[in-house]
Short mmCIF file of C-alpha atoms and ligand atoms in Angstrom, two decimals:
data_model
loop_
_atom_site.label_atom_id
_atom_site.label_comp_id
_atom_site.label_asym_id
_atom_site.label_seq_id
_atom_site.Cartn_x
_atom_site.Cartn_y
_atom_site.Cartn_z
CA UNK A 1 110.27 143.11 134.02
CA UNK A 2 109.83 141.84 130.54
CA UNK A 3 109.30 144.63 127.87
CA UNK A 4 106.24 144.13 124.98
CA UNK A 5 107.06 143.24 121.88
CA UNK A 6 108.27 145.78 119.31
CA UNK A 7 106.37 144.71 116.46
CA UNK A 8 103.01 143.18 115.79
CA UNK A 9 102.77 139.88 114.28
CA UNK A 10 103.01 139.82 110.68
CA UNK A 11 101.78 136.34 108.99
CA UNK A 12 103.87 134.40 106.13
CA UNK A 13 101.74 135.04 103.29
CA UNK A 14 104.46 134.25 100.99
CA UNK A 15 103.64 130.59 99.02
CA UNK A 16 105.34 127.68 100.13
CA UNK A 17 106.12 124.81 98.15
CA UNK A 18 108.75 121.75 99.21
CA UNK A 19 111.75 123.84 97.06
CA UNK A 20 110.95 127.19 98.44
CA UNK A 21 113.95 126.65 100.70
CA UNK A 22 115.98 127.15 98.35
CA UNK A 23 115.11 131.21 97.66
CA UNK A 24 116.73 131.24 101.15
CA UNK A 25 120.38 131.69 102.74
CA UNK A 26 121.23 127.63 103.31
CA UNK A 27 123.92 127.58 105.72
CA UNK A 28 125.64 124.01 106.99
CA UNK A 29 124.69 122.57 103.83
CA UNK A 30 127.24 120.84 101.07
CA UNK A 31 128.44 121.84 97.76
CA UNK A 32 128.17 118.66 95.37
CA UNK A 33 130.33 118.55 92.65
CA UNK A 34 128.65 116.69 90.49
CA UNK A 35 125.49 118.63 90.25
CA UNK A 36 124.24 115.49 87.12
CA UNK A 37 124.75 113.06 89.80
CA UNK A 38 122.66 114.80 92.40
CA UNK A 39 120.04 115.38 89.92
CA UNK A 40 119.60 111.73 89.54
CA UNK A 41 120.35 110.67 93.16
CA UNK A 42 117.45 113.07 93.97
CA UNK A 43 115.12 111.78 91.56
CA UNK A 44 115.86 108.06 92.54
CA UNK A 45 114.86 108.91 96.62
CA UNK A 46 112.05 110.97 95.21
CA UNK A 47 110.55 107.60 94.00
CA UNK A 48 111.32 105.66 97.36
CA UNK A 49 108.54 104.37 99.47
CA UNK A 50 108.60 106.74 102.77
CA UNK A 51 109.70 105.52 105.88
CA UNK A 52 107.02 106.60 108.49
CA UNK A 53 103.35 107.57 107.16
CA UNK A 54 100.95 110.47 108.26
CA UNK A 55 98.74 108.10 110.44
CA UNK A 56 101.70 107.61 112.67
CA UNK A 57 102.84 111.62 112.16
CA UNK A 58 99.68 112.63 113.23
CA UNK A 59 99.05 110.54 116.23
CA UNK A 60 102.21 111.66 117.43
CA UNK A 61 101.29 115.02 116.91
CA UNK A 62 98.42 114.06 119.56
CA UNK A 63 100.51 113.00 121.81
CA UNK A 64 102.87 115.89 122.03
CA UNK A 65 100.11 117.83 122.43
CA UNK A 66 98.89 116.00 125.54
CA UNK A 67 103.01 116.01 126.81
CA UNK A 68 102.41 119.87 126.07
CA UNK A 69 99.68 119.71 128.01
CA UNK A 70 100.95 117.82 131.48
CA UNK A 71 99.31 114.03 130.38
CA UNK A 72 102.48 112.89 129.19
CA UNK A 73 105.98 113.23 129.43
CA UNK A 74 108.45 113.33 126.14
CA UNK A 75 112.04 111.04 126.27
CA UNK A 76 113.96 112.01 123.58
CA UNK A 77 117.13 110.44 123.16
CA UNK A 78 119.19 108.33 120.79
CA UNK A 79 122.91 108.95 119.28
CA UNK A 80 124.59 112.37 118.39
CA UNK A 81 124.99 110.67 115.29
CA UNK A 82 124.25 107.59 113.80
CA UNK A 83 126.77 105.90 111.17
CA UNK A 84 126.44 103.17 108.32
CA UNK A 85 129.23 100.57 110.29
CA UNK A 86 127.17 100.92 113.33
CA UNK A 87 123.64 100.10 111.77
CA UNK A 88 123.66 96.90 113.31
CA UNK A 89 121.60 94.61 115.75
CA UNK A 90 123.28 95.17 118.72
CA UNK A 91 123.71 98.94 118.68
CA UNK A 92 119.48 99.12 117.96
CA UNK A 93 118.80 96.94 120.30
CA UNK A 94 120.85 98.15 123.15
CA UNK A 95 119.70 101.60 122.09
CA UNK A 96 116.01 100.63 122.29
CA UNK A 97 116.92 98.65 125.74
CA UNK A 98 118.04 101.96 127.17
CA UNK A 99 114.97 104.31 126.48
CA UNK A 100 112.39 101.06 127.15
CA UNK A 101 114.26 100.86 130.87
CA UNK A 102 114.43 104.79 131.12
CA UNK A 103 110.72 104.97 130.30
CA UNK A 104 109.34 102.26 132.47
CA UNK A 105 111.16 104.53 135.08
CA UNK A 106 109.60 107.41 134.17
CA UNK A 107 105.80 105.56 133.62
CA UNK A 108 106.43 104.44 137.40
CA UNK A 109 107.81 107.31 138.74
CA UNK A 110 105.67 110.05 136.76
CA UNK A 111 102.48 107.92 136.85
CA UNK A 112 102.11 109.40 133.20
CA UNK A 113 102.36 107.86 129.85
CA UNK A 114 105.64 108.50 128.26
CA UNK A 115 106.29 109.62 124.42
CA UNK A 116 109.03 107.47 122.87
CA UNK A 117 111.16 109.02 120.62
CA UNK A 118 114.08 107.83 119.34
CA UNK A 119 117.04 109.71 117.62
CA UNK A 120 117.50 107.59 115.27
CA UNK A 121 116.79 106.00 112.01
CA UNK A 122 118.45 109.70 109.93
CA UNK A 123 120.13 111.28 112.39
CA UNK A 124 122.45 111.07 109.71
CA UNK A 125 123.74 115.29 109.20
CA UNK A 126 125.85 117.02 111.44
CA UNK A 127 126.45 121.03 111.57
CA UNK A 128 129.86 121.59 112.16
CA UNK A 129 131.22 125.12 113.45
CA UNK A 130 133.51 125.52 110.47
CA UNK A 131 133.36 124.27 106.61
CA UNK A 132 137.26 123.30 106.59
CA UNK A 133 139.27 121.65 109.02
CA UNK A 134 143.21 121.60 109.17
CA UNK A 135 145.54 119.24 110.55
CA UNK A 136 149.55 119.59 110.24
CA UNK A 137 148.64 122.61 106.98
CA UNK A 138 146.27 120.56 105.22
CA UNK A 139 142.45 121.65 104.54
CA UNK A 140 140.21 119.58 103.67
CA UNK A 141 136.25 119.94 104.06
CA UNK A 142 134.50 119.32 107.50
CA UNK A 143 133.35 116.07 108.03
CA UNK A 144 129.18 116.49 107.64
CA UNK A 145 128.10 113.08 108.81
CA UNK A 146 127.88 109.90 106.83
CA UNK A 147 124.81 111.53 104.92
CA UNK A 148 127.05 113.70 103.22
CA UNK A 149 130.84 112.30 103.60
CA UNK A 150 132.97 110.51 105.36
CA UNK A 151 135.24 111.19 108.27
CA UNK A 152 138.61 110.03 107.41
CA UNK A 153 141.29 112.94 107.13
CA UNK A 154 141.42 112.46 103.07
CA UNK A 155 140.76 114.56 100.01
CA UNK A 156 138.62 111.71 98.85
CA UNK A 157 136.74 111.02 101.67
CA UNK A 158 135.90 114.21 102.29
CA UNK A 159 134.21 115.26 99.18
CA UNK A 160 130.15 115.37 99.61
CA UNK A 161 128.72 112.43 97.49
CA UNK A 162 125.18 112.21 96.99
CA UNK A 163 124.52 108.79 97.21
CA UNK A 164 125.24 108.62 100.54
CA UNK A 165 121.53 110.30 100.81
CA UNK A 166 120.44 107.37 99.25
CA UNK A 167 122.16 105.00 101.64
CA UNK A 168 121.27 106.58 104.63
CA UNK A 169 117.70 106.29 103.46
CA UNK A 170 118.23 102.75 103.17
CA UNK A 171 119.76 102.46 106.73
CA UNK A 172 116.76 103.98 108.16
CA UNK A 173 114.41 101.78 106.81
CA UNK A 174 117.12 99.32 107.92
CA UNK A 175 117.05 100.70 111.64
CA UNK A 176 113.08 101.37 111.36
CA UNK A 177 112.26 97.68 110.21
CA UNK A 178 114.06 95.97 112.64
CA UNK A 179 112.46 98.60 115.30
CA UNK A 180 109.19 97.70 114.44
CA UNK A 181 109.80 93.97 114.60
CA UNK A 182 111.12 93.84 117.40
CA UNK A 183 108.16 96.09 119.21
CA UNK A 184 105.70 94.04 117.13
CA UNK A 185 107.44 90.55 118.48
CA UNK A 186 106.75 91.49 121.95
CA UNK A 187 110.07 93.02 122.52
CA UNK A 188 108.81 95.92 124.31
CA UNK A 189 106.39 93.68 126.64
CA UNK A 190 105.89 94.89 130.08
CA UNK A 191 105.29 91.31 130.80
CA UNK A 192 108.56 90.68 130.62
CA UNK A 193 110.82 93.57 131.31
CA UNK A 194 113.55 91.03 131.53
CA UNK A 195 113.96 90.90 127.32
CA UNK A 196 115.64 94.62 128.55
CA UNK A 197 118.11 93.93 130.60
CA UNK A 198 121.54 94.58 129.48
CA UNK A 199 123.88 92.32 130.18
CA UNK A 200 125.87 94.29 133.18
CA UNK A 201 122.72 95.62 134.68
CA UNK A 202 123.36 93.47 137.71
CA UNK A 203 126.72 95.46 138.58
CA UNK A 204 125.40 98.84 138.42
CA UNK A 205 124.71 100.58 141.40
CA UNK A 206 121.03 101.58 140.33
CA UNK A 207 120.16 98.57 139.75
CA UNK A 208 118.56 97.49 143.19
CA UNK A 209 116.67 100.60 142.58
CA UNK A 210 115.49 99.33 139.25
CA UNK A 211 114.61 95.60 140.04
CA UNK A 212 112.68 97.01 143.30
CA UNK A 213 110.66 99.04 140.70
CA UNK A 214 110.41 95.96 138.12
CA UNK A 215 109.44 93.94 140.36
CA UNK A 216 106.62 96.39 141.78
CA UNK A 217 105.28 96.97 138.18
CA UNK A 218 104.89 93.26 137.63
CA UNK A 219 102.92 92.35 141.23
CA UNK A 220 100.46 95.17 139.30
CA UNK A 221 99.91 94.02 136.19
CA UNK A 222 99.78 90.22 137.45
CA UNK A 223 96.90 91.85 140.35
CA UNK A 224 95.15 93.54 137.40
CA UNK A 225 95.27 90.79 134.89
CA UNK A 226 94.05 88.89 137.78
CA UNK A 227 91.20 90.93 138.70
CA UNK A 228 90.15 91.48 135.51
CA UNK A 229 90.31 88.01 134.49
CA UNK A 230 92.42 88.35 131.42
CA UNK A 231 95.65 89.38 130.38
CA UNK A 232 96.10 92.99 129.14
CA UNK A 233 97.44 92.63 125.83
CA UNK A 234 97.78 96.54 125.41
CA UNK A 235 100.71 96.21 127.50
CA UNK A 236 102.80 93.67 124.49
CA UNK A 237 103.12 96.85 122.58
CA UNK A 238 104.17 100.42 122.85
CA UNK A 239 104.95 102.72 120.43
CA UNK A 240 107.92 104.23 119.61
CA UNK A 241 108.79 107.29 117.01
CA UNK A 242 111.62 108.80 115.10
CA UNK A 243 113.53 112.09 114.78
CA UNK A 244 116.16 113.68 113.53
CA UNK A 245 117.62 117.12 112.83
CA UNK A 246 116.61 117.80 109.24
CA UNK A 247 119.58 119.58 108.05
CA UNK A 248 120.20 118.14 104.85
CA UNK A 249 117.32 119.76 102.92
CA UNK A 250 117.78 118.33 99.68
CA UNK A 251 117.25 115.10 101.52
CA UNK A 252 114.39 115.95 103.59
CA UNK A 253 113.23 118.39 100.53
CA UNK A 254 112.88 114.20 98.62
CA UNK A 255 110.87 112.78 101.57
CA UNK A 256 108.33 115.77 101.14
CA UNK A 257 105.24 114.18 100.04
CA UNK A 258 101.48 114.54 99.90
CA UNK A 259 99.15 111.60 100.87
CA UNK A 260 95.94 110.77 99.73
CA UNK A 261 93.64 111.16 102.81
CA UNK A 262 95.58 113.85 105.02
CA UNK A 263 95.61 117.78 104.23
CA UNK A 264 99.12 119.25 103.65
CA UNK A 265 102.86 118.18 102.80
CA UNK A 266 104.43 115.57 105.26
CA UNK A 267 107.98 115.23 105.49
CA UNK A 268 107.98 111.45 105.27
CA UNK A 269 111.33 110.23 106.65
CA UNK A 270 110.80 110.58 110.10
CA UNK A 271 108.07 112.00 112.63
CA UNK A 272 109.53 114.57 114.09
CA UNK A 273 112.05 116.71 112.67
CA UNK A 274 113.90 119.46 114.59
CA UNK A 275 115.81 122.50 113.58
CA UNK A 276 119.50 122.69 114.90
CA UNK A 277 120.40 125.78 117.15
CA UNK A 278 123.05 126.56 113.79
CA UNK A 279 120.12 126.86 111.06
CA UNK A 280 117.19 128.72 113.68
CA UNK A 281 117.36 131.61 111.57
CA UNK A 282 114.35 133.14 111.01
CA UNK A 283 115.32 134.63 107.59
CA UNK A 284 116.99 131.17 106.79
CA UNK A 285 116.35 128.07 104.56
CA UNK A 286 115.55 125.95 107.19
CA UNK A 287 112.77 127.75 109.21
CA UNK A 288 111.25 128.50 104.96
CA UNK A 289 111.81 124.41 104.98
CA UNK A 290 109.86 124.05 108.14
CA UNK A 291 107.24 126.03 108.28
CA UNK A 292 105.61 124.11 105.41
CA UNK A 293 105.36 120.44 106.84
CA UNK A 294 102.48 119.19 108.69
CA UNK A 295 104.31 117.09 110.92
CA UNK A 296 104.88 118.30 114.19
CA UNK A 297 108.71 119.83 114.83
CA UNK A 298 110.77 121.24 117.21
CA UNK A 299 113.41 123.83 117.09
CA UNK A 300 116.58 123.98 119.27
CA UNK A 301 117.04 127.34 121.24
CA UNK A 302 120.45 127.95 122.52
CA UNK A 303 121.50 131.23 125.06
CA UNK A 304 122.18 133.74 121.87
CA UNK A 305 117.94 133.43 121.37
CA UNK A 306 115.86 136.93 122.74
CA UNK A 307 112.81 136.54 123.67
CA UNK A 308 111.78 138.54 121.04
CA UNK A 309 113.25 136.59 118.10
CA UNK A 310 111.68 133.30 119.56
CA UNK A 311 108.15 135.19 119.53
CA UNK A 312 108.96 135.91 116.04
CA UNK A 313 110.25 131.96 115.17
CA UNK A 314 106.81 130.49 116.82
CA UNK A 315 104.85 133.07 114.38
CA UNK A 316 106.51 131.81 111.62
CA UNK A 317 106.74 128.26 112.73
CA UNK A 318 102.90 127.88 114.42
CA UNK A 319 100.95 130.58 113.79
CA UNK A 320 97.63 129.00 114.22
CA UNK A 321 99.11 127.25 117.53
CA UNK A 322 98.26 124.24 116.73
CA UNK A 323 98.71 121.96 119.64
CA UNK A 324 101.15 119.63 119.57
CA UNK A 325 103.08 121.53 116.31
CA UNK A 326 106.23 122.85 117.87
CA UNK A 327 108.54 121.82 120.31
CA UNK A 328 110.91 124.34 122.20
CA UNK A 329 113.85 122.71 122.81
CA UNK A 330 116.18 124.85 125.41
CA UNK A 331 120.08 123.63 125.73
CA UNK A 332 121.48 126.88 127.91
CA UNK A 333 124.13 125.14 129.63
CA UNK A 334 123.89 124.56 133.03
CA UNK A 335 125.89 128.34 133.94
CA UNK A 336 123.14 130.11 131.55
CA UNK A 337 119.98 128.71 132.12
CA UNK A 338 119.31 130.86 134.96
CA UNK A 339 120.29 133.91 133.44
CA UNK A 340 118.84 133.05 129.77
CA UNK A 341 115.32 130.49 130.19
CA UNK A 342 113.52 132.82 132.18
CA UNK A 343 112.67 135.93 129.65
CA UNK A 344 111.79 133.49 127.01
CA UNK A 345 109.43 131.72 129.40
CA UNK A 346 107.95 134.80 130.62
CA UNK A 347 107.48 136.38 126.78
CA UNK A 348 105.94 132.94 125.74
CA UNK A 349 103.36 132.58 128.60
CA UNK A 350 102.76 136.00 128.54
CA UNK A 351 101.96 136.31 124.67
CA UNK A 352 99.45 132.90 125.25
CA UNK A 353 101.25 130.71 122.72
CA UNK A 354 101.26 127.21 123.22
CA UNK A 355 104.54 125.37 122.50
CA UNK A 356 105.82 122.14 124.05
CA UNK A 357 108.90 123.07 126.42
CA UNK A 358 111.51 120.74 126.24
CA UNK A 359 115.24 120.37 127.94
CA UNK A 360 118.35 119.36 126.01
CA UNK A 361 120.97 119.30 128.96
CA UNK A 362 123.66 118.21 126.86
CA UNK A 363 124.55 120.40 123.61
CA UNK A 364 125.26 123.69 126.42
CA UNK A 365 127.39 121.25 128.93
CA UNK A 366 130.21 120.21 126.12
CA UNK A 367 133.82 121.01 127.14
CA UNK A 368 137.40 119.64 126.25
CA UNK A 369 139.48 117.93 129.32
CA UNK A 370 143.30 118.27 129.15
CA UNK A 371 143.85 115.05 127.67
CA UNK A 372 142.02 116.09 124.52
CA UNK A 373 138.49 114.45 125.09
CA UNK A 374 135.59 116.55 124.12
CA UNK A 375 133.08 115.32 126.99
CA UNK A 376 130.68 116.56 129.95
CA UNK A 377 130.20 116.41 133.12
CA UNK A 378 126.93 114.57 134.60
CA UNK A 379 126.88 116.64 137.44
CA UNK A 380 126.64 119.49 135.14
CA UNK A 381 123.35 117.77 132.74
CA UNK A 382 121.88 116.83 136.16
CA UNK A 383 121.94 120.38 137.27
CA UNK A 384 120.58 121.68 134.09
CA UNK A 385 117.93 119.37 133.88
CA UNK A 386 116.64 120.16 138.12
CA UNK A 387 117.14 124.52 137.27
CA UNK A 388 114.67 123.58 134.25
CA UNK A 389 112.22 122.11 136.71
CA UNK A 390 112.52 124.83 138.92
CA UNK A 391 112.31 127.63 135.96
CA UNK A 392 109.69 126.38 134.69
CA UNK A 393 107.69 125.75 137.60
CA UNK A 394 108.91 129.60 139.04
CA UNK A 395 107.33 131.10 135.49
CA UNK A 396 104.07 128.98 135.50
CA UNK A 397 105.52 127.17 132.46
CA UNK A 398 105.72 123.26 132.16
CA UNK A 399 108.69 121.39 131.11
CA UNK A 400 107.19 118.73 129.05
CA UNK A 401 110.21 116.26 127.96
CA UNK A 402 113.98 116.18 127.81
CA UNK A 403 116.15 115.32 124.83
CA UNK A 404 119.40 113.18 125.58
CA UNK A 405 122.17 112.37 123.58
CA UNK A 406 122.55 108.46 124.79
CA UNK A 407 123.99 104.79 124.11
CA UNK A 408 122.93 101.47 125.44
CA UNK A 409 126.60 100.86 125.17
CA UNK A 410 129.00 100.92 128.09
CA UNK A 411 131.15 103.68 126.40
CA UNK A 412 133.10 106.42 128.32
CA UNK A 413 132.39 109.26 127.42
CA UNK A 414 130.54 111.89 129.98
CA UNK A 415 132.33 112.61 133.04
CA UNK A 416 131.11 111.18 136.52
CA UNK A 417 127.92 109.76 137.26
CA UNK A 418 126.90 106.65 139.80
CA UNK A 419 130.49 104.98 138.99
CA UNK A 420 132.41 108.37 139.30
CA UNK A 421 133.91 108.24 135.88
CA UNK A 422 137.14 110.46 135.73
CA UNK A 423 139.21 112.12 133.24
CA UNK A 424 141.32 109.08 132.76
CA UNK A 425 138.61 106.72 132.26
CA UNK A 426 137.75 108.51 128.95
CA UNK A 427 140.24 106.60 126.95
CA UNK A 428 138.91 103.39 128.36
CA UNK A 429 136.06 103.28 125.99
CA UNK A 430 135.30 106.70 124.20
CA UNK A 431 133.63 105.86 120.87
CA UNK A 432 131.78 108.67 119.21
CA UNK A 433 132.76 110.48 116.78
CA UNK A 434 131.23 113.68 117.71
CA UNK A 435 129.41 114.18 121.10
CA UNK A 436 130.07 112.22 124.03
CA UNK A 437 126.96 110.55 125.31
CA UNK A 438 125.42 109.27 128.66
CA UNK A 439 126.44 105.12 128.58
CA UNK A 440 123.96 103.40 129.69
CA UNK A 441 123.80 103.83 133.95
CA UNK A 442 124.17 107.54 133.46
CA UNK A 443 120.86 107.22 131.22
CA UNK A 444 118.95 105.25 133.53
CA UNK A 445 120.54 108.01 136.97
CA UNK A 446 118.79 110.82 134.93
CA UNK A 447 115.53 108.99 134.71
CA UNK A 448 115.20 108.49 138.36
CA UNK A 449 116.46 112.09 138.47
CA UNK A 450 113.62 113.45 136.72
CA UNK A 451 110.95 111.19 138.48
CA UNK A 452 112.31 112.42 141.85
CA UNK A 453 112.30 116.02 140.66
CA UNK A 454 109.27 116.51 138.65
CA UNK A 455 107.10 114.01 140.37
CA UNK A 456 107.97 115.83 143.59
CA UNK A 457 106.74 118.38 141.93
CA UNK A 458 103.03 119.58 141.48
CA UNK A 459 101.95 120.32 137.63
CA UNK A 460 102.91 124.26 137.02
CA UNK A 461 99.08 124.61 135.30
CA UNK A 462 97.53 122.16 137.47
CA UNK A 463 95.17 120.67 135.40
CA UNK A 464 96.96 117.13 135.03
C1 PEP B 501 122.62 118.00 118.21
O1 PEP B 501 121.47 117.86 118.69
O2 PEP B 501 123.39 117.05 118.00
C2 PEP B 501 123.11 119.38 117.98
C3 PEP B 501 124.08 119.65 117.11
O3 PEP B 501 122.49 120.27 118.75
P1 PEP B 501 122.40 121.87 118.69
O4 PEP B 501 121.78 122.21 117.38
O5 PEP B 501 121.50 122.18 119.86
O6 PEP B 501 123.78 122.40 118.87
CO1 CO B 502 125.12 116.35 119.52
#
């Protein structure tokens, strides 16, 4: 049995203001040398158009509140971490490929519309477990993502320089712009599912799967469009959001804006910011950061988290509960989720607030192989994923969305999957430079995965 709560809610009464972060214990964040240079780095992004606006923020908001709901279903995925050399066509485009395929699998499948959210365009900032690494006696600062340095084993390289913030903001307009084109060209066109295909789809061995289901979806829209007597141009476009973790605040702190016809501040750089599982302290800069921004956000919550402390993070996060505000983002690992999801799931429900529960089956499931690869296992993220289902639906709680840490490149770098990938294959193509990801088969396995688990499944509140 759960116990109650030991205190009673207390609101924040405490003002907020874009800076107020900074009263607060900042942990994962950089020391700048040159504190002239960040003055005027700061100042210079401060007058940068923003990147998203609050029209978009708040229809997404909408839409994660129907997701939180049961009317629609969130895919979150995208890179661990973007870099500057890989902000090109071919990375974006295979990237968008991927989550367009995986989502027309889950439209199908769930027969619900799907929330499209990429990580990308700033997931620029990494948290790293420690501040210094060694090799062979040397110490040098961690590498913190190309936002703040860069990850070659020298003193030079290593040293935070702020106008990387300023070049990762130009990289996400970079990414954004060409995302946006290509959606607004007709990239995205359910008409033509085909513009998708990656080039070795043919090969994999889900892809009879997938073309049955292609080929299904287009006998319906050409019967509709028939018996409607036009063609449905609502299906050219969908839309498709951004996120990152917003751990750099002096970045996101410059992309903190008000807006002419919409009440509060709106972190402008991206529509949907999360909190890492590192900088979830409730006492922390971060959650002051957070609490403050009208866009909708999610926070990662990792095995350490008590049910009580969460209760305490949501009444400091969303204490109105406003739907569609905060995402719950659980990444147990696949030998703790039993054990760890249910008392938060049972203290949530039973204290009525209204969150949107999402699974990250990746960021529990790392591990190191013997030949010095830091990957996981997809038997291990599928497993996490179907106990979430399960969970969920055993607590009278609804998983809402997943978040994925994905390529639409062939890389190497999980463990198993539909082609069996072994230990061995890892050096074959192993890329990133921080978390291994699902390659492009993997991504589209866990889609059906999902649509055979939760659409097997009937909605834990039932009123979808
Ligand atoms: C991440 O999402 O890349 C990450 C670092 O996750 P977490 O904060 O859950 O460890
Ligand atoms: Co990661």
């Amino acid at each position: 049995m759960s116990s109650a709560r030991v205190e009673p809610i207390r609101p924040i009464v405490a003002p907020w203001a874009p800076d107020s972060w900074r009263t607060r214990p900042a942990v994962q964040m950089p020391t700048y040398p040159d504190k002239g240079e960040l003055a005027s780095c700061l100042d210079e992004l401060k007058a940068l158009p923003p990147l998203v606006t609050s029209r978009e923020i708040l229809g997404l908001k909408q839409q994660l509140a129907d997701a939180q709901e049961g009317r629609a279903f969130l895919l979150q995925g995208g890179d661990c971490a973007e870099t500057f050399s890989q902000c090109s066509s071919d990375t974006i485009t295979n990237r968008l490929k991927v989550l367009l395929q995986m989502s027309l699998v889950l439209v199908h499948g769930l027969k619900l519309p799907v929330v499209r959210v990429g990580r990308f365009a700033g997931q620029y900032a990494k948290p790293r477990s420690a501040d210094a690494e060694t090799r062979d006696g040397i110490s040098l600062p961690s590498y913190r993502g190309d936002i703040v340095n860069s990850p070659e084993f020298t003193e030079v390289a290593r040293i935070p320089d702020p106008r990387r913030m300023i070049k990762a903001h130009a990289r996400s307009a970079m990414t954004m712009n060409f995302v946006r084109s290509l959606i607004d060209g007709g990239f995205a066109d359910l008409h033509h599912p085909e513009f998708w295909e990656l080039g070795w789809v043919e090969q994999s061995p889900n892809a009879a799967e997938y073309q049955k289901m292609v080929t299904a979806i287009g006998d319906a829209v050409r019967f509709t469009e028939i018996l409607i007597g036009r063609r449905m141009q609502s299906l050219s476009r969908v839309a498709f959001y951004t996120s990152h973790e917003a751990l750099l605040l002096t970045y996101e702190e410059s992309q903190t804006r008000q807006v002419p016809r919409a009440d509060g501040w709106f972190n402008l750089s991206t529509h949907f910011p999360w909190i890492g599982m590192r900088t979830a302290d409730l006492d922390g800069a971060h959650v002051e950061y957070f609490r403050g921004i009208a866009n909708p956000i999610a926070v990662k919550v990792g095995p350490g988290v008590t049910p009580d402390a969460l209760l305490r993070l949501i009444d400091a996060l969303n204490p109105d509960d406003e739907p569609g505000r905060l995402g719950l983002i659980h990444r147990m690992g696949v030998g703790r989720i039993a054990d760890n999801l249910p008392p938060l799931l049972d203290a949530v429900r039973r204290e009525g607030r209204r969150v949107l529960w999402v699974c990250d089956p990746m960021h529990g499931n790392t591990e190191s192989t013997s030949n010095g690869y830091k990957t996981r296992r997809f038997k291990n993220i599928r497993e996490e994923i179907e106990q979430a289902f399960d969970l969920h639906a055993a607590a009278g709680t609804r998983l809402g969305g997943v978040h994925l840490e994905l390529t639409g490149e062939n890389v190497t770098e999980c463990l198993g999957g539909a082609r069996q990938l072994t230990e061995a294959d890892l050096q074959r193509d192993y890329r990133s430079t921080v978390d291994p990801r699902l390659n492009y088969e993997q991504s589209l396995e866990i889609a059906m995965l999902i649509v055979r688990k939760r659409g097997g499944m009937s909605d834990p509140q039932g009123d979808s």
